[in-house]
Amino acid sequence: MLANAVLGVLGVMTLWFVFNWIKVYKDSPSGSPGFHRIAVGFVTNFFDTLGIGSFAPTTAWLKGANLAPDRVIPGSLNVGHTLPVVVMSFIFIQRVEVEPLTLVLMLLAAAGGAFFGADIVSGLPEKKVQLGMGFALFVTAAFMFAGQVGIMPGGGEAVGLTGLPLVIGVVVNFFLGALMTLGIGLYAPCMALVYALGMSPIVAFPIMMGSCAYLMPVGSSKFLKNGAFDAKAALGLTLGGIPAVFIAAYLVTGLPINVLTWLVIGIIIYTAITMLRAGMMNTEVAADHVATEK
């Protein structure tokens, strides 16, 4: 019942977003997005459905191929990826068993963290957060690897939480949502959290995708209102992204848990390396900035 309510609210939010987008498109028709932009949407959303994330590769592709002006790339990402992420959320919430109260509380915690996150994380040094998260993800991946090869017990099959683990999950997911305002993605840390709390790795997918799906229609509508997006790029991401989501989602939900766990380990390691690299680059940028000021 709770899960159905989550999807019902998400459906209403999505219809509101689509209505706003159609209104903007009718006022300023942009024409066909072209094959290249649709291909960007397909590839990036396929890997996003696997848990890797889509914003960074989409940014690099749009910028490198000059498919959208730099100024409106953030808005294009949000508007274009909204409907694919919503589709992900509907598929995983319906196909993956999650205890309803756990799903709803963790989803609302992440959404609330992102909503209030600016006030919470505005004073945090981004580079220290990136380095800390990168290290923590490496440690989690090491424990997962040890469990996979039989060195130590690891993981679990639980589809829900109760008591103290539920409280910990809700609190941590709130802060993961808040960290999204620093540009730190929720996917891999959420996977690590789910594993650490003894739940099945696949449970992370409806939680993390549902969290983002709740955020994106609201944020994207602001970009639509302000005209701060490239219409062709956004439309291409959506048209290519939706079919990619169906293909990748049914691939993920069809994987044996053992294989899925290896996939999650790879994603967490990839994200850890990305965060550590970003943190070290932030340090270098800061040093260069100080030297320039002197």
PDB file of C-alpha atoms in Angstrom:
ATOM      1  CA  MET A   1       0.000   0.000   0.000  1.00  0.00           C
ATOM      2  CA  LEU A   2       2.783   2.414   0.952  1.00  0.00           C
ATOM      3  CA  ALA A   3       4.769   1.529  -2.180  1.00  0.00           C
ATOM      4  CA  ASN A   4       1.696   2.166  -4.328  1.00  0.00           C
ATOM      5  CA  ALA A   5       1.258   5.552  -2.649  1.00  0.00           C
ATOM      6  CA  VAL A   6       4.896   6.391  -3.436  1.00  0.00           C
ATOM      7  CA  LEU A   7       4.348   5.559  -7.100  1.00  0.00           C
ATOM      8  CA  GLY A   8       1.044   7.446  -7.169  1.00  0.00           C
ATOM      9  CA  VAL A   9       2.628  10.645  -5.880  1.00  0.00           C
ATOM     10  CA  LEU A  10       5.532  10.214  -8.286  1.00  0.00           C
ATOM     11  CA  GLY A  11       3.072   9.764 -11.138  1.00  0.00           C
ATOM     12  CA  VAL A  12       1.329  13.044 -10.312  1.00  0.00           C
ATOM     13  CA  MET A  13       4.664  14.870 -10.102  1.00  0.00           C
ATOM     14  CA  THR A  14       5.727  13.407 -13.440  1.00  0.00           C
ATOM     15  CA  LEU A  15       2.511  14.456 -15.187  1.00  0.00           C
ATOM     16  CA  TRP A  16       3.024  17.989 -13.846  1.00  0.00           C
ATOM     17  CA  PHE A  17       6.584  17.987 -15.221  1.00  0.00           C
ATOM     18  CA  VAL A  18       5.460  16.681 -18.645  1.00  0.00           C
ATOM     19  CA  PHE A  19       2.699  19.305 -18.806  1.00  0.00           C
ATOM     20  CA  ASN A  20       5.243  22.065 -18.146  1.00  0.00           C
ATOM     21  CA  TRP A  21       7.640  20.672 -20.750  1.00  0.00           C
ATOM     22  CA  ILE A  22       4.929  20.405 -23.431  1.00  0.00           C
ATOM     23  CA  LYS A  23       3.874  23.981 -22.707  1.00  0.00           C
ATOM     24  CA  VAL A  24       7.441  25.244 -23.111  1.00  0.00           C
ATOM     25  CA  TYR A  25       7.941  23.174 -26.286  1.00  0.00           C
ATOM     26  CA  LYS A  26       4.742  24.501 -27.867  1.00  0.00           C
ATOM     27  CA  ASP A  27       5.818  28.073 -27.134  1.00  0.00           C
ATOM     28  CA  SER A  28       9.298  27.520 -28.559  1.00  0.00           C
ATOM     29  CA  PRO A  29       9.451  24.435 -30.825  1.00  0.00           C
ATOM     30  CA  SER A  30      13.024  23.213 -31.288  1.00  0.00           C
ATOM     31  CA  GLY A  31      12.776  20.594 -34.038  1.00  0.00           C
ATOM     32  CA  SER A  32      14.291  17.122 -34.139  1.00  0.00           C
ATOM     33  CA  PRO A  33      17.124  16.326 -31.685  1.00  0.00           C
ATOM     34  CA  GLY A  34      18.946  14.195 -34.248  1.00  0.00           C
ATOM     35  CA  PHE A  35      20.452  10.713 -33.947  1.00  0.00           C
ATOM     36  CA  HIS A  36      23.588  11.801 -32.062  1.00  0.00           C
ATOM     37  CA  ARG A  37      21.724  13.315 -29.096  1.00  0.00           C
ATOM     38  CA  ILE A  38      19.387  10.308 -28.934  1.00  0.00           C
ATOM     39  CA  ALA A  39      22.446   8.027 -28.875  1.00  0.00           C
ATOM     40  CA  VAL A  40      23.855  10.011 -25.952  1.00  0.00           C
ATOM     41  CA  GLY A  41      20.600   9.457 -24.085  1.00  0.00           C
ATOM     42  CA  PHE A  42      20.574   5.723 -24.800  1.00  0.00           C
ATOM     43  CA  VAL A  43      24.164   5.026 -23.748  1.00  0.00           C
ATOM     44  CA  THR A  44      24.235   7.199 -20.630  1.00  0.00           C
ATOM     45  CA  ASN A  45      20.870   6.011 -19.312  1.00  0.00           C
ATOM     46  CA  PHE A  46      21.751   2.370 -19.952  1.00  0.00           C
ATOM     47  CA  PHE A  47      24.734   2.696 -17.628  1.00  0.00           C
ATOM     48  CA  ASP A  48      22.773   4.888 -15.229  1.00  0.00           C
ATOM     49  CA  THR A  49      20.289   2.036 -14.806  1.00  0.00           C
ATOM     50  CA  LEU A  50      23.194  -0.234 -13.867  1.00  0.00           C
ATOM     51  CA  GLY A  51      23.994   2.228 -11.068  1.00  0.00           C
ATOM     52  CA  ILE A  52      26.977   4.036 -12.580  1.00  0.00           C
ATOM     53  CA  GLY A  53      25.302   7.433 -12.937  1.00  0.00           C
ATOM     54  CA  SER A  54      24.577   9.523 -16.011  1.00  0.00           C
ATOM     55  CA  PHE A  55      25.357  13.177 -15.285  1.00  0.00           C
ATOM     56  CA  ALA A  56      29.159  13.070 -15.557  1.00  0.00           C
ATOM     57  CA  PRO A  57      29.358  11.051 -18.811  1.00  0.00           C
ATOM     58  CA  THR A  58      26.528  13.058 -20.362  1.00  0.00           C
ATOM     59  CA  THR A  59      28.261  16.328 -19.496  1.00  0.00           C
ATOM     60  CA  ALA A  60      31.528  15.114 -21.030  1.00  0.00           C
ATOM     61  CA  TRP A  61      29.777  13.886 -24.196  1.00  0.00           C
ATOM     62  CA  LEU A  62      27.625  16.974 -24.756  1.00  0.00           C
ATOM     63  CA  LYS A  63      30.589  19.256 -24.142  1.00  0.00           C
ATOM     64  CA  GLY A  64      33.096  17.237 -26.166  1.00  0.00           C
ATOM     65  CA  ALA A  65      30.789  16.892 -29.186  1.00  0.00           C
ATOM     66  CA  ASN A  66      29.510  20.477 -28.865  1.00  0.00           C
ATOM     67  CA  LEU A  67      25.893  19.280 -28.688  1.00  0.00           C
ATOM     68  CA  ALA A  68      24.771  21.953 -26.218  1.00  0.00           C
ATOM     69  CA  PRO A  69      26.137  25.290 -24.938  1.00  0.00           C
ATOM     70  CA  ASP A  70      28.070  24.912 -21.672  1.00  0.00           C
ATOM     71  CA  ARG A  71      25.804  27.367 -19.870  1.00  0.00           C
ATOM     72  CA  VAL A  72      22.701  25.207 -20.280  1.00  0.00           C
ATOM     73  CA  ILE A  73      24.228  21.747 -19.877  1.00  0.00           C
ATOM     74  CA  PRO A  74      23.098  21.407 -16.201  1.00  0.00           C
ATOM     75  CA  GLY A  75      19.510  22.218 -17.129  1.00  0.00           C
ATOM     76  CA  SER A  76      19.656  19.924 -20.155  1.00  0.00           C
ATOM     77  CA  LEU A  77      20.841  17.049 -17.952  1.00  0.00           C
ATOM     78  CA  ASN A  78      18.068  17.533 -15.411  1.00  0.00           C
ATOM     79  CA  VAL A  79      15.258  17.992 -17.934  1.00  0.00           C
ATOM     80  CA  GLY A  80      16.451  15.255 -20.302  1.00  0.00           C
ATOM     81  CA  HIS A  81      17.158  12.590 -17.688  1.00  0.00           C
ATOM     82  CA  THR A  82      14.016  13.142 -15.589  1.00  0.00           C
ATOM     83  CA  LEU A  83      11.645  10.798 -17.438  1.00  0.00           C
ATOM     84  CA  PRO A  84      14.205   7.967 -17.799  1.00  0.00           C
ATOM     85  CA  VAL A  85      14.898   8.137 -14.052  1.00  0.00           C
ATOM     86  CA  VAL A  86      11.172   8.092 -13.297  1.00  0.00           C
ATOM     87  CA  VAL A  87      10.809   5.007 -15.518  1.00  0.00           C
ATOM     88  CA  MET A  88      13.707   3.367 -13.639  1.00  0.00           C
ATOM     89  CA  SER A  89      11.963   4.047 -10.366  1.00  0.00           C
ATOM     90  CA  PHE A  90       8.654   2.547 -11.484  1.00  0.00           C
ATOM     91  CA  ILE A  91      10.347  -0.589 -12.863  1.00  0.00           C
ATOM     92  CA  PHE A  92      12.530  -1.300  -9.838  1.00  0.00           C
ATOM     93  CA  ILE A  93       9.885  -0.521  -7.212  1.00  0.00           C
ATOM     94  CA  GLN A  94       7.486  -2.896  -8.949  1.00  0.00           C
ATOM     95  CA  ARG A  95       9.984  -5.687  -9.742  1.00  0.00           C
ATOM     96  CA  VAL A  96      12.259  -5.649  -6.683  1.00  0.00           C
ATOM     97  CA  GLU A  97      10.861  -6.705  -3.316  1.00  0.00           C
ATOM     98  CA  VAL A  98      11.494  -4.088  -0.619  1.00  0.00           C
ATOM     99  CA  GLU A  99       9.731  -3.892   2.719  1.00  0.00           C
ATOM    100  CA  PRO A 100       7.353  -0.935   2.158  1.00  0.00           C
ATOM    101  CA  LEU A 101       8.132   1.029   5.339  1.00  0.00           C
ATOM    102  CA  THR A 102      11.886   0.752   4.725  1.00  0.00           C
ATOM    103  CA  LEU A 103      11.460   1.904   1.127  1.00  0.00           C
ATOM    104  CA  VAL A 104       9.250   4.881   1.989  1.00  0.00           C
ATOM    105  CA  LEU A 105      11.319   6.098   4.945  1.00  0.00           C
ATOM    106  CA  MET A 106      14.655   5.860   3.135  1.00  0.00           C
ATOM    107  CA  LEU A 107      13.247   7.445   0.001  1.00  0.00           C
ATOM    108  CA  LEU A 108      11.739  10.359   1.929  1.00  0.00           C
ATOM    109  CA  ALA A 109      14.945  10.711   3.950  1.00  0.00           C
ATOM    110  CA  ALA A 110      17.073  11.094   0.825  1.00  0.00           C
ATOM    111  CA  ALA A 111      14.586  13.475  -0.788  1.00  0.00           C
ATOM    112  CA  GLY A 112      14.393  15.515   2.413  1.00  0.00           C
ATOM    113  CA  GLY A 113      18.161  15.583   2.698  1.00  0.00           C
ATOM    114  CA  ALA A 114      18.489  16.916  -0.830  1.00  0.00           C
ATOM    115  CA  PHE A 115      15.743  19.486  -0.233  1.00  0.00           C
ATOM    116  CA  PHE A 116      17.332  20.855   2.934  1.00  0.00           C
ATOM    117  CA  GLY A 117      20.867  19.936   1.915  1.00  0.00           C
ATOM    118  CA  ALA A 118      22.037  23.397   0.943  1.00  0.00           C
ATOM    119  CA  ASP A 119      21.754  24.564   4.544  1.00  0.00           C
ATOM    120  CA  ILE A 120      23.385  21.419   5.923  1.00  0.00           C
ATOM    121  CA  VAL A 121      26.373  20.999   3.632  1.00  0.00           C
ATOM    122  CA  SER A 122      27.057  24.586   2.609  1.00  0.00           C
ATOM    123  CA  GLY A 123      29.840  24.864   5.195  1.00  0.00           C
ATOM    124  CA  LEU A 124      31.473  21.535   4.381  1.00  0.00           C
ATOM    125  CA  PRO A 125      34.754  21.551   2.437  1.00  0.00           C
ATOM    126  CA  GLU A 126      33.916  19.686  -0.738  1.00  0.00           C
ATOM    127  CA  LYS A 127      37.356  18.181  -1.262  1.00  0.00           C
ATOM    128  CA  LYS A 128      37.395  16.648   2.233  1.00  0.00           C
ATOM    129  CA  VAL A 129      33.961  15.137   1.676  1.00  0.00           C
ATOM    130  CA  GLN A 130      35.074  13.675  -1.652  1.00  0.00           C
ATOM    131  CA  LEU A 131      38.250  12.192  -0.182  1.00  0.00           C
ATOM    132  CA  GLY A 132      36.409  10.815   2.835  1.00  0.00           C
ATOM    133  CA  MET A 133      33.639   9.278   0.762  1.00  0.00           C
ATOM    134  CA  GLY A 134      36.143   7.822  -1.702  1.00  0.00           C
ATOM    135  CA  PHE A 135      38.082   6.144   1.115  1.00  0.00           C
ATOM    136  CA  ALA A 136      34.893   4.848   2.755  1.00  0.00           C
ATOM    137  CA  LEU A 137      33.688   3.358  -0.528  1.00  0.00           C
ATOM    138  CA  PHE A 138      37.020   1.591  -1.032  1.00  0.00           C
ATOM    139  CA  VAL A 139      36.734   0.068   2.449  1.00  0.00           C
ATOM    140  CA  THR A 140      33.186  -1.101   1.718  1.00  0.00           C
ATOM    141  CA  ALA A 141      34.269  -2.605  -1.600  1.00  0.00           C
ATOM    142  CA  ALA A 142      37.083  -4.443   0.202  1.00  0.00           C
ATOM    143  CA  PHE A 143      34.625  -5.967   2.692  1.00  0.00           C
ATOM    144  CA  MET A 144      32.290  -6.942  -0.137  1.00  0.00           C
ATOM    145  CA  PHE A 145      35.151  -8.558  -2.028  1.00  0.00           C
ATOM    146  CA  ALA A 146      36.197 -10.475   1.107  1.00  0.00           C
ATOM    147  CA  GLY A 147      32.653 -11.760   1.483  1.00  0.00           C
ATOM    148  CA  GLN A 148      32.443 -12.776  -2.169  1.00  0.00           C
ATOM    149  CA  VAL A 149      35.645 -14.848  -2.065  1.00  0.00           C
ATOM    150  CA  GLY A 150      34.798 -16.423   1.298  1.00  0.00           C
ATOM    151  CA  ILE A 151      37.432 -14.709   3.438  1.00  0.00           C
ATOM    152  CA  MET A 152      34.757 -13.389   5.793  1.00  0.00           C
ATOM    153  CA  PRO A 153      30.947 -13.397   6.020  1.00  0.00           C
ATOM    154  CA  GLY A 154      29.365 -10.595   4.056  1.00  0.00           C
ATOM    155  CA  GLY A 155      26.190  -9.161   2.655  1.00  0.00           C
ATOM    156  CA  GLY A 156      22.695 -10.365   3.362  1.00  0.00           C
ATOM    157  CA  GLU A 157      19.353 -11.225   1.846  1.00  0.00           C
ATOM    158  CA  ALA A 158      17.115  -8.908   3.889  1.00  0.00           C
ATOM    159  CA  VAL A 159      14.598  -6.785   1.992  1.00  0.00           C
ATOM    160  CA  GLY A 160      13.791  -4.491   4.899  1.00  0.00           C
ATOM    161  CA  LEU A 161      15.049  -3.038   8.160  1.00  0.00           C
ATOM    162  CA  THR A 162      13.687  -2.667  11.683  1.00  0.00           C
ATOM    163  CA  GLY A 163      14.833  -1.034  14.907  1.00  0.00           C
ATOM    164  CA  LEU A 164      18.284   0.555  15.078  1.00  0.00           C
ATOM    165  CA  PRO A 165      19.394  -0.528  11.574  1.00  0.00           C
ATOM    166  CA  LEU A 166      16.322   1.230  10.134  1.00  0.00           C
ATOM    167  CA  VAL A 167      17.133   4.397  12.080  1.00  0.00           C
ATOM    168  CA  ILE A 168      20.749   4.262  10.866  1.00  0.00           C
ATOM    169  CA  GLY A 169      19.614   3.700   7.281  1.00  0.00           C
ATOM    170  CA  VAL A 170      17.205   6.639   7.371  1.00  0.00           C
ATOM    171  CA  VAL A 171      19.718   9.028   8.962  1.00  0.00           C
ATOM    172  CA  VAL A 172      22.581   8.081   6.627  1.00  0.00           C
ATOM    173  CA  ASN A 173      20.351   8.264   3.548  1.00  0.00           C
ATOM    174  CA  PHE A 174      19.245  11.745   4.646  1.00  0.00           C
ATOM    175  CA  PHE A 175      22.857  12.896   4.611  1.00  0.00           C
ATOM    176  CA  LEU A 176      23.525  11.127   1.300  1.00  0.00           C
ATOM    177  CA  GLY A 177      20.629  13.111  -0.130  1.00  0.00           C
ATOM    178  CA  ALA A 178      22.079  16.286   1.353  1.00  0.00           C
ATOM    179  CA  LEU A 179      25.470  15.564  -0.205  1.00  0.00           C
ATOM    180  CA  MET A 180      23.818  15.587  -3.638  1.00  0.00           C
ATOM    181  CA  THR A 181      23.827  19.372  -3.348  1.00  0.00           C
ATOM    182  CA  LEU A 182      27.637  19.142  -3.424  1.00  0.00           C
ATOM    183  CA  GLY A 183      27.456  17.144  -6.620  1.00  0.00           C
ATOM    184  CA  ILE A 184      28.236  13.841  -4.871  1.00  0.00           C
ATOM    185  CA  GLY A 185      26.040  11.153  -6.391  1.00  0.00           C
ATOM    186  CA  LEU A 186      23.785   9.012  -4.219  1.00  0.00           C
ATOM    187  CA  TYR A 187      23.940   5.746  -6.182  1.00  0.00           C
ATOM    188  CA  ALA A 188      27.191   4.097  -5.054  1.00  0.00           C
ATOM    189  CA  PRO A 189      27.074   5.301  -1.401  1.00  0.00           C
ATOM    190  CA  CYS A 190      23.494   4.008  -1.193  1.00  0.00           C
ATOM    191  CA  MET A 191      24.635   0.642  -2.527  1.00  0.00           C
ATOM    192  CA  ALA A 192      27.339   0.546   0.135  1.00  0.00           C
ATOM    193  CA  LEU A 193      24.841   1.513   2.856  1.00  0.00           C
ATOM    194  CA  VAL A 194      22.383  -1.210   1.839  1.00  0.00           C
ATOM    195  CA  TYR A 195      25.173  -3.799   1.887  1.00  0.00           C
ATOM    196  CA  ALA A 196      26.518  -2.625   5.258  1.00  0.00           C
ATOM    197  CA  LEU A 197      23.048  -2.928   6.818  1.00  0.00           C
ATOM    198  CA  GLY A 198      22.720  -6.540   5.676  1.00  0.00           C
ATOM    199  CA  MET A 199      20.231  -6.079   2.872  1.00  0.00           C
ATOM    200  CA  SER A 200      20.356  -7.649  -0.569  1.00  0.00           C
ATOM    201  CA  PRO A 201      22.395  -5.548  -3.038  1.00  0.00           C
ATOM    202  CA  ILE A 202      19.489  -5.265  -5.476  1.00  0.00           C
ATOM    203  CA  VAL A 203      17.398  -3.489  -2.807  1.00  0.00           C
ATOM    204  CA  ALA A 204      19.560  -0.403  -3.357  1.00  0.00           C
ATOM    205  CA  PHE A 205      18.172   0.101  -6.867  1.00  0.00           C
ATOM    206  CA  PRO A 206      14.556   1.064  -5.996  1.00  0.00           C
ATOM    207  CA  ILE A 207      15.771   3.111  -3.024  1.00  0.00           C
ATOM    208  CA  MET A 208      18.373   5.176  -4.854  1.00  0.00           C
ATOM    209  CA  MET A 209      16.377   5.587  -8.053  1.00  0.00           C
ATOM    210  CA  GLY A 210      13.169   6.418  -6.211  1.00  0.00           C
ATOM    211  CA  SER A 211      15.017   9.106  -4.264  1.00  0.00           C
ATOM    212  CA  CYS A 212      16.321  10.767  -7.416  1.00  0.00           C
ATOM    213  CA  ALA A 213      12.996  10.366  -9.221  1.00  0.00           C
ATOM    214  CA  TYR A 214      11.263  12.375  -6.505  1.00  0.00           C
ATOM    215  CA  LEU A 215      13.778  15.196  -6.800  1.00  0.00           C
ATOM    216  CA  MET A 216      14.143  15.594 -10.524  1.00  0.00           C
ATOM    217  CA  PRO A 217      10.630  16.626 -11.687  1.00  0.00           C
ATOM    218  CA  VAL A 218      10.660  19.511  -9.225  1.00  0.00           C
ATOM    219  CA  GLY A 219      14.173  20.702 -10.002  1.00  0.00           C
ATOM    220  CA  SER A 220      13.758  20.259 -13.747  1.00  0.00           C
ATOM    221  CA  SER A 221      10.582  22.328 -13.810  1.00  0.00           C
ATOM    222  CA  LYS A 222      12.634  25.286 -12.588  1.00  0.00           C
ATOM    223  CA  PHE A 223      15.015  24.901 -15.538  1.00  0.00           C
ATOM    224  CA  LEU A 224      12.000  24.745 -17.869  1.00  0.00           C
ATOM    225  CA  LYS A 225      10.496  27.883 -16.363  1.00  0.00           C
ATOM    226  CA  ASN A 226      13.748  29.810 -16.728  1.00  0.00           C
ATOM    227  CA  GLY A 227      14.526  28.470 -20.196  1.00  0.00           C
ATOM    228  CA  ALA A 228      17.919  27.336 -18.903  1.00  0.00           C
ATOM    229  CA  PHE A 229      18.242  24.185 -21.001  1.00  0.00           C
ATOM    230  CA  ASP A 230      18.934  23.102 -24.562  1.00  0.00           C
ATOM    231  CA  ALA A 231      15.665  21.747 -25.980  1.00  0.00           C
ATOM    232  CA  LYS A 232      17.225  19.437 -28.579  1.00  0.00           C
ATOM    233  CA  ALA A 233      19.718  17.949 -26.124  1.00  0.00           C
ATOM    234  CA  ALA A 234      17.065  17.378 -23.455  1.00  0.00           C
ATOM    235  CA  LEU A 235      14.646  15.762 -25.910  1.00  0.00           C
ATOM    236  CA  GLY A 236      17.388  13.521 -27.287  1.00  0.00           C
ATOM    237  CA  LEU A 237      18.360  12.335 -23.806  1.00  0.00           C
ATOM    238  CA  THR A 238      14.739  11.445 -23.069  1.00  0.00           C
ATOM    239  CA  LEU A 239      13.982   9.699 -26.372  1.00  0.00           C
ATOM    240  CA  GLY A 240      17.154   7.623 -26.210  1.00  0.00           C
ATOM    241  CA  GLY A 241      17.044   7.116 -22.466  1.00  0.00           C
ATOM    242  CA  ILE A 242      13.629   5.531 -21.955  1.00  0.00           C
ATOM    243  CA  PRO A 243      14.178   2.419 -24.137  1.00  0.00           C
ATOM    244  CA  ALA A 244      17.685   2.023 -22.689  1.00  0.00           C
ATOM    245  CA  VAL A 245      16.205   1.929 -19.186  1.00  0.00           C
ATOM    246  CA  PHE A 246      13.864  -0.944 -20.067  1.00  0.00           C
ATOM    247  CA  ILE A 247      16.708  -2.988 -21.557  1.00  0.00           C
ATOM    248  CA  ALA A 248      19.147  -2.387 -18.681  1.00  0.00           C
ATOM    249  CA  ALA A 249      16.560  -2.716 -15.892  1.00  0.00           C
ATOM    250  CA  TYR A 250      15.433  -6.151 -17.015  1.00  0.00           C
ATOM    251  CA  LEU A 251      19.082  -7.150 -17.366  1.00  0.00           C
ATOM    252  CA  VAL A 252      19.802  -6.098 -13.767  1.00  0.00           C
ATOM    253  CA  THR A 253      16.714  -7.694 -12.237  1.00  0.00           C
ATOM    254  CA  GLY A 254      17.485 -10.916 -14.082  1.00  0.00           C
ATOM    255  CA  LEU A 255      21.033 -11.264 -12.731  1.00  0.00           C
ATOM    256  CA  PRO A 256      21.798 -13.817  -9.995  1.00  0.00           C
ATOM    257  CA  ILE A 257      22.620 -12.129  -6.675  1.00  0.00           C
ATOM    258  CA  ASN A 258      26.226 -13.357  -6.830  1.00  0.00           C
ATOM    259  CA  VAL A 259      26.775 -11.739 -10.243  1.00  0.00           C
ATOM    260  CA  LEU A 260      24.905  -8.596  -9.185  1.00  0.00           C
ATOM    261  CA  THR A 261      27.156  -8.268  -6.130  1.00  0.00           C
ATOM    262  CA  TRP A 262      30.236  -8.300  -8.352  1.00  0.00           C
ATOM    263  CA  LEU A 263      28.623  -5.592 -10.482  1.00  0.00           C
ATOM    264  CA  VAL A 264      27.952  -3.488  -7.386  1.00  0.00           C
ATOM    265  CA  ILE A 265      31.563  -3.950  -6.210  1.00  0.00           C
ATOM    266  CA  GLY A 266      32.781  -2.676  -9.573  1.00  0.00           C
ATOM    267  CA  ILE A 267      30.484   0.338  -9.457  1.00  0.00           C
ATOM    268  CA  ILE A 268      31.560   1.216  -5.914  1.00  0.00           C
ATOM    269  CA  ILE A 269      35.266   0.953  -6.812  1.00  0.00           C
ATOM    270  CA  TYR A 270      34.721   3.098  -9.925  1.00  0.00           C
ATOM    271  CA  THR A 271      32.921   5.740  -7.872  1.00  0.00           C
ATOM    272  CA  ALA A 272      35.574   5.637  -5.132  1.00  0.00           C
ATOM    273  CA  ILE A 273      38.330   6.298  -7.691  1.00  0.00           C
ATOM    274  CA  THR A 274      36.273   9.110  -9.232  1.00  0.00           C
ATOM    275  CA  MET A 275      35.706  10.763  -5.846  1.00  0.00           C
ATOM    276  CA  LEU A 276      39.330  10.477  -4.753  1.00  0.00           C
ATOM    277  CA  ARG A 277      40.489  11.905  -8.073  1.00  0.00           C
ATOM    278  CA  ALA A 278      38.000  14.781  -7.797  1.00  0.00           C
ATOM    279  CA  GLY A 279      39.132  15.470  -4.239  1.00  0.00           C
ATOM    280  CA  MET A 280      42.802  15.575  -5.228  1.00  0.00           C
ATOM    281  CA  MET A 281      42.016  17.819  -8.190  1.00  0.00           C
ATOM    282  CA  ASN A 282      40.116  20.160  -5.865  1.00  0.00           C
ATOM    283  CA  THR A 283      43.208  20.403  -3.685  1.00  0.00           C
ATOM    284  CA  GLU A 284      45.364  21.221  -6.692  1.00  0.00           C
ATOM    285  CA  VAL A 285      42.877  23.825  -7.931  1.00  0.00           C
ATOM    286  CA  ALA A 286      42.779  25.414  -4.501  1.00  0.00           C
ATOM    287  CA  ALA A 287      46.579  25.524  -4.357  1.00  0.00           C
ATOM    288  CA  ASP A 288      46.793  27.049  -7.816  1.00  0.00           C
ATOM    289  CA  HIS A 289      44.185  29.627  -6.823  1.00  0.00           C
ATOM    290  CA  VAL A 290      46.185  30.657  -3.751  1.00  0.00           C
ATOM    291  CA  ALA A 291      49.342  30.937  -5.799  1.00  0.00           C
ATOM    292  CA  THR A 292      47.561  33.112  -8.327  1.00  0.00           C
ATOM    293  CA  GLU A 293      46.198  35.380  -5.618  1.00  0.00           C
ATOM    294  CA  LYS A 294      49.692  35.823  -4.200  1.00  0.00           C
TER     295      LYS A 294
END
